Short mmCIF file of C-alpha atoms in Angstrom, two decimals:
data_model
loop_
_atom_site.label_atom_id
_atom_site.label_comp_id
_atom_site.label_asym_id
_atom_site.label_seq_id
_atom_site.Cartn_x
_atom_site.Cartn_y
_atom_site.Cartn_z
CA UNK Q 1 -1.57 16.00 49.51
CA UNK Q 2 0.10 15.66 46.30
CA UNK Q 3 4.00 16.00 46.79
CA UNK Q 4 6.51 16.31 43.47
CA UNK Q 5 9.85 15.09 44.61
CA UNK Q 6 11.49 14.45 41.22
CA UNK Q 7 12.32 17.17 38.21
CA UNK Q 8 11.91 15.83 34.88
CA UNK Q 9 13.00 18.38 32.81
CA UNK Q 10 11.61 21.36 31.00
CA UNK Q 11 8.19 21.06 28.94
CA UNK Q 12 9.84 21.55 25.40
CA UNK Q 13 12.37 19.05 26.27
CA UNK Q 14 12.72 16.14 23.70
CA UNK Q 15 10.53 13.42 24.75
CA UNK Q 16 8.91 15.19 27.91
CA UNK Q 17 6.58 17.38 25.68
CA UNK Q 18 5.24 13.60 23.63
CA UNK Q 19 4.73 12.13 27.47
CA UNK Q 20 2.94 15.92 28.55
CA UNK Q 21 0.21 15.75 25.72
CA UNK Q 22 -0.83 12.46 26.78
CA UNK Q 23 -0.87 13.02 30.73
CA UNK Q 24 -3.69 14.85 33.05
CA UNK Q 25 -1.37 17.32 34.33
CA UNK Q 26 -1.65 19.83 37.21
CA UNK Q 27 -0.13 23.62 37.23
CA UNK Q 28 1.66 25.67 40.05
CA UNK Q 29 2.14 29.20 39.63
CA UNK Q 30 4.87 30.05 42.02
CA UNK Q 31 6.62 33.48 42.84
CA UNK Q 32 9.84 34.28 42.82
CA UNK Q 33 10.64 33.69 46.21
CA UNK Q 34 9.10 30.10 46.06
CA UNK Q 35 10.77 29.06 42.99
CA UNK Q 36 13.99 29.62 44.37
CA UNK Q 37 12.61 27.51 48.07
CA UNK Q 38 13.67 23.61 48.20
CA UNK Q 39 10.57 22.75 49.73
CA UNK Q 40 7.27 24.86 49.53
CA UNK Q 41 4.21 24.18 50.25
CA UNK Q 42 1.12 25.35 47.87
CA UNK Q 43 -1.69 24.93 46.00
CA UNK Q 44 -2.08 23.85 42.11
CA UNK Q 45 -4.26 25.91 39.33
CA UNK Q 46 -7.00 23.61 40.27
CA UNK Q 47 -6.82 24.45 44.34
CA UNK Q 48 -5.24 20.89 45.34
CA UNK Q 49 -3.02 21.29 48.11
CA UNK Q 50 0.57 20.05 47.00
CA UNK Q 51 4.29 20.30 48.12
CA UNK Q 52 7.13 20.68 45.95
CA UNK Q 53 10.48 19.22 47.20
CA UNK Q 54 13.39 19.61 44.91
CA UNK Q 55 17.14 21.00 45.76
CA UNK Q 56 17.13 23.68 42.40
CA UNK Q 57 15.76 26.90 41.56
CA UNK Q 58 12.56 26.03 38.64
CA UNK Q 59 11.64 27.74 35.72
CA UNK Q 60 8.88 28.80 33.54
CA UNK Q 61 7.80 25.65 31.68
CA UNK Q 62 9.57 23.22 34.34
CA UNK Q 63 7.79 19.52 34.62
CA UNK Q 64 8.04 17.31 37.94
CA UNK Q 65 6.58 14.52 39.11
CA UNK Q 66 4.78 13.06 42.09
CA UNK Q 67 5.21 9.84 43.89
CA UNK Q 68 1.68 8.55 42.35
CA UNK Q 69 3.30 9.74 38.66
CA UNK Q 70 1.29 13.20 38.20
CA UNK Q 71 3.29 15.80 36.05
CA UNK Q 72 3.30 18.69 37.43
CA UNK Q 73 4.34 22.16 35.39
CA UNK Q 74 5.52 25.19 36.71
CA UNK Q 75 4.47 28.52 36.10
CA UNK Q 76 6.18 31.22 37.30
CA UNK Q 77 4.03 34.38 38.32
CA UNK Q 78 5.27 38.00 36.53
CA UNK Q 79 7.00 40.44 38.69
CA UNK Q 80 6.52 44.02 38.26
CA UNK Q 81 9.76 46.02 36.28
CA UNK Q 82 10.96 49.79 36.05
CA UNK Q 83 12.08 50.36 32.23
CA UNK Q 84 14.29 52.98 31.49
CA UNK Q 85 14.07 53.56 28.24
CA UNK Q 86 17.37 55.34 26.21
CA UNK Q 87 16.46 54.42 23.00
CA UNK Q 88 15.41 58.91 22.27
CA UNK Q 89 17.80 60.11 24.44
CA UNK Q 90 21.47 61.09 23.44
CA UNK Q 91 23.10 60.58 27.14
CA UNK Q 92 26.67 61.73 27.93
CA UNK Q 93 29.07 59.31 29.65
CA UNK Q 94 29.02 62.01 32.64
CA UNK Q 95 25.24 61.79 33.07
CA UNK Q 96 25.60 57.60 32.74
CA UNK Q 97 28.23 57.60 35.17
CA UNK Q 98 26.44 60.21 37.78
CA UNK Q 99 23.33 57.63 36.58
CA UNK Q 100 25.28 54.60 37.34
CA UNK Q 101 26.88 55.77 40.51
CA UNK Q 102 23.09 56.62 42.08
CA UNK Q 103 21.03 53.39 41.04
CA UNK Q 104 24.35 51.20 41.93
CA UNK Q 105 23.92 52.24 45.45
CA UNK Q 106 21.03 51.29 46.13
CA UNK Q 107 21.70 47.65 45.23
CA UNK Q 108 18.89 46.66 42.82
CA UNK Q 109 18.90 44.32 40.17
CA UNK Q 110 19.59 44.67 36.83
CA UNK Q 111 18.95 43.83 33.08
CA UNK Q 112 20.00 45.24 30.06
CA UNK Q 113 17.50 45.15 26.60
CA UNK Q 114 17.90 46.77 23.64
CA UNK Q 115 18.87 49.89 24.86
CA UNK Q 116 16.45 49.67 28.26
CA UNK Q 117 17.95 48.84 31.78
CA UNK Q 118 14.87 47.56 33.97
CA UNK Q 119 14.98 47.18 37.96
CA UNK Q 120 12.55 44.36 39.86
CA UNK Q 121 9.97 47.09 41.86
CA UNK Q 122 11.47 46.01 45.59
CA UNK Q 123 8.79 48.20 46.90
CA UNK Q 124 6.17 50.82 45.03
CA UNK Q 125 6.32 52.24 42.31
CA UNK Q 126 5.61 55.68 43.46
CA UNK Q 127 9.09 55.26 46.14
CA UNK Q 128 11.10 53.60 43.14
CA UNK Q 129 9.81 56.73 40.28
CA UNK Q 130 11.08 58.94 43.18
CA UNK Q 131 14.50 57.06 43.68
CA UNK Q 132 15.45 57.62 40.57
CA UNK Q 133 13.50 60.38 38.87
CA UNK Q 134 15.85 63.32 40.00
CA UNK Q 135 19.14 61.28 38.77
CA UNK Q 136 17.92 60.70 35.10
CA UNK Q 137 19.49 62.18 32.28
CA UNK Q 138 17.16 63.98 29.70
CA UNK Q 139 15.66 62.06 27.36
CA UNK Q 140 15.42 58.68 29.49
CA UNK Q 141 11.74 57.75 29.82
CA UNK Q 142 10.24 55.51 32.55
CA UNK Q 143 7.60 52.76 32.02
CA UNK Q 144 6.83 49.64 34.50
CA UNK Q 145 5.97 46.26 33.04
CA UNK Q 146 5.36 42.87 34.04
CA UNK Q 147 8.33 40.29 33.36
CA UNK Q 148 9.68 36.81 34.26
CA UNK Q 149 11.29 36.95 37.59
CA UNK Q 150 13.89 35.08 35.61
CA UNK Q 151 14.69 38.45 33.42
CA UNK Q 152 17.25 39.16 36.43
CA UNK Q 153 18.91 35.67 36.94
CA UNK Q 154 22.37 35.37 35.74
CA UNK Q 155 21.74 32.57 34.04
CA UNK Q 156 25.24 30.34 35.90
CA UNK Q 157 26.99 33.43 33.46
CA UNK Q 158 28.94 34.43 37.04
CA UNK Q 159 29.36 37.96 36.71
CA UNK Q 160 29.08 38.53 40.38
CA UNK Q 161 31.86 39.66 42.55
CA UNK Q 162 34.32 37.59 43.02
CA UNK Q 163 33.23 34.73 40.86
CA UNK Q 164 34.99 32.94 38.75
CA UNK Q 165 36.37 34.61 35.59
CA UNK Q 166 34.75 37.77 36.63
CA UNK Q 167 36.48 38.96 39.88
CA UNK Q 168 35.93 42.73 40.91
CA UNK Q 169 37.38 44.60 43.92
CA UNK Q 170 36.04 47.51 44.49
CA UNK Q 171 33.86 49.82 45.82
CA UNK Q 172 30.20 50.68 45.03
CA UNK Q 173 29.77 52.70 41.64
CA UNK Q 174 28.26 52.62 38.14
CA UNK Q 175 30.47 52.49 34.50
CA UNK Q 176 29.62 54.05 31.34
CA UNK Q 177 29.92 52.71 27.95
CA UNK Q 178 30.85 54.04 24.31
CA UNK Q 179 27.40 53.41 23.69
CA UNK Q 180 25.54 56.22 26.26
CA UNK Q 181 24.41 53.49 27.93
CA UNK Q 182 24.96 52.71 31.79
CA UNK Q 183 24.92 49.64 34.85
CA UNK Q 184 25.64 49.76 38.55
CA UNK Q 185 27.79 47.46 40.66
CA UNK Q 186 27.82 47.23 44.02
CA UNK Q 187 30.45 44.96 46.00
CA UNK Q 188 28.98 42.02 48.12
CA UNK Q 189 25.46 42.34 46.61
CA UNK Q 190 25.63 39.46 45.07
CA UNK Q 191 23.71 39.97 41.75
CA UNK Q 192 24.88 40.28 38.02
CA UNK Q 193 24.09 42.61 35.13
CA UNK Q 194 21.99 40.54 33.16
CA UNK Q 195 21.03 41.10 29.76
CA UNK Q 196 17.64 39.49 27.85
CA UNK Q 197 19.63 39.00 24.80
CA UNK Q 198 21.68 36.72 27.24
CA UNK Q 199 25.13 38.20 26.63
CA UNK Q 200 26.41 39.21 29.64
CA UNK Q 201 28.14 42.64 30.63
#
C-alpha cells in the first residue's frame, strides 16, 4: 500500500506545478471529515489502496508524496449547501435579527456571498427547508448547491469565540447589519462567519 507521509505544497505552487506535469501522479478524493484526519486510510481515483499520514488539514489542489516518490493530489469531494438568497428581498433589521436569533441556535455553519448566507446540510434537506422555512423573512429564497467543504473554514481569520483579536462573551443570538443582511453566533461552537470573498465578519 502506497502511504504519502510528506506535503509538498499546493499544485499551483511555483515549481510544484513544472515537477506535476512531468510525474505519473495518483488522485484522492477525500471528504470533509477525512481531510481534516492525520492519518486515513483510502483508496486513489485509480482504486489503489493508500494511506495518507500528515499532521494538517489538506485542500483542494494539495500535492504529497510517498516514500517511493509518487505525487499524490488531493481532491476534495463537494458538500451539499442551503443558499439563502437576499439579493430580491428588502429585509428589516427586526426580521434579520428574529432570522439571526433562530438559525444561531441551532449551531450551523456559516458563509456569507454576495448577499447569500449558505449552511453545510448536517442532515436532509427536507429537515433543514423545515428548520428554517417558518423563520424567513419575505423575499428570501432557498436553493441547495454543491460547494467546497472549505467554503466554511475560517481560513486561520480567528473569528471564533474567544480567539485572539476577536473575543466574544455572550450568549447565543444573531446581529443585523445596515445592510438587511444577517449571521448567527453561538458561544462555544467553535465556528466562524466566513465569507467567500474572504473578508471576514
Amino acid at each position: 500500500m502506497l502511504v504519502a507521509d510528506t506535503y509538498l505544497g499546493h499544485e499551483d505552487d511555483d515549481g510544484l506545478a513544472d515537477r506535476l506535469a512531468e510525474a505519473d501522479t495518483v488522485t484522492v478524493v477525500l471528504s470533509d471529515t477525512d481531510r481534516r484526519r492525520s492519518r486515513v486510510r483510502t483508496e486513489t481515483t485509480d482504486g489503489e489502496d493508500i494511506g495518507i499520514v500528515v499532521a494538517r488539514d489538506l485542500g483542494d489542489g494539495d500535492v504529497l508524496e510517498t516514500e517511493d516518490g509518487t505525487l499524490v493530489v488531493v481532491e476534495l469531494a463537494a458538500i451539499d449547501a442551503l443558499v439563502l438568497d437576499f439579493a430580491a428581498a428588502d429585509v428589516s433589521p427586526t426580521a434579520a435579527l428574529e432570522l439571526g436569533h433562530a438559525l444561531g441556535n441551532r449551531h450551523w455553519d456559516l458563509a456569507m456571498r454576495d448577499g447569500e448566507a449558505l449552511f453545510p446540510v448536517p442532515d436532509t434537506r427536507e429537515r433543514m427547508l423545515a428548520a428554517v422555512e417558518e423563520d424567513l423573512p419575505p423575499g428570501v429564497t432557498t436553493r441547495f448547491e454543491d460547494v467546497p467543504p472549505t467554503t466554511f473554514d475560517d481560513d486561520g481569520a480567528d473569528h471564533r469565540h474567544g480567539g485572539e483579536g476577536h473575543t466574544h462573551s455572550h450568549d447565543d443570538h444573531g446581529h443585523s447589519h445596515a445592510d438587511g443582511h444577517a449571521h448567527s453566533h453561538s458561544h462555544d461552537h467553535g465556528h466562524g462567519v466566513r465569507t467567500i470573498d474572504g473578508d471576514e465578519r
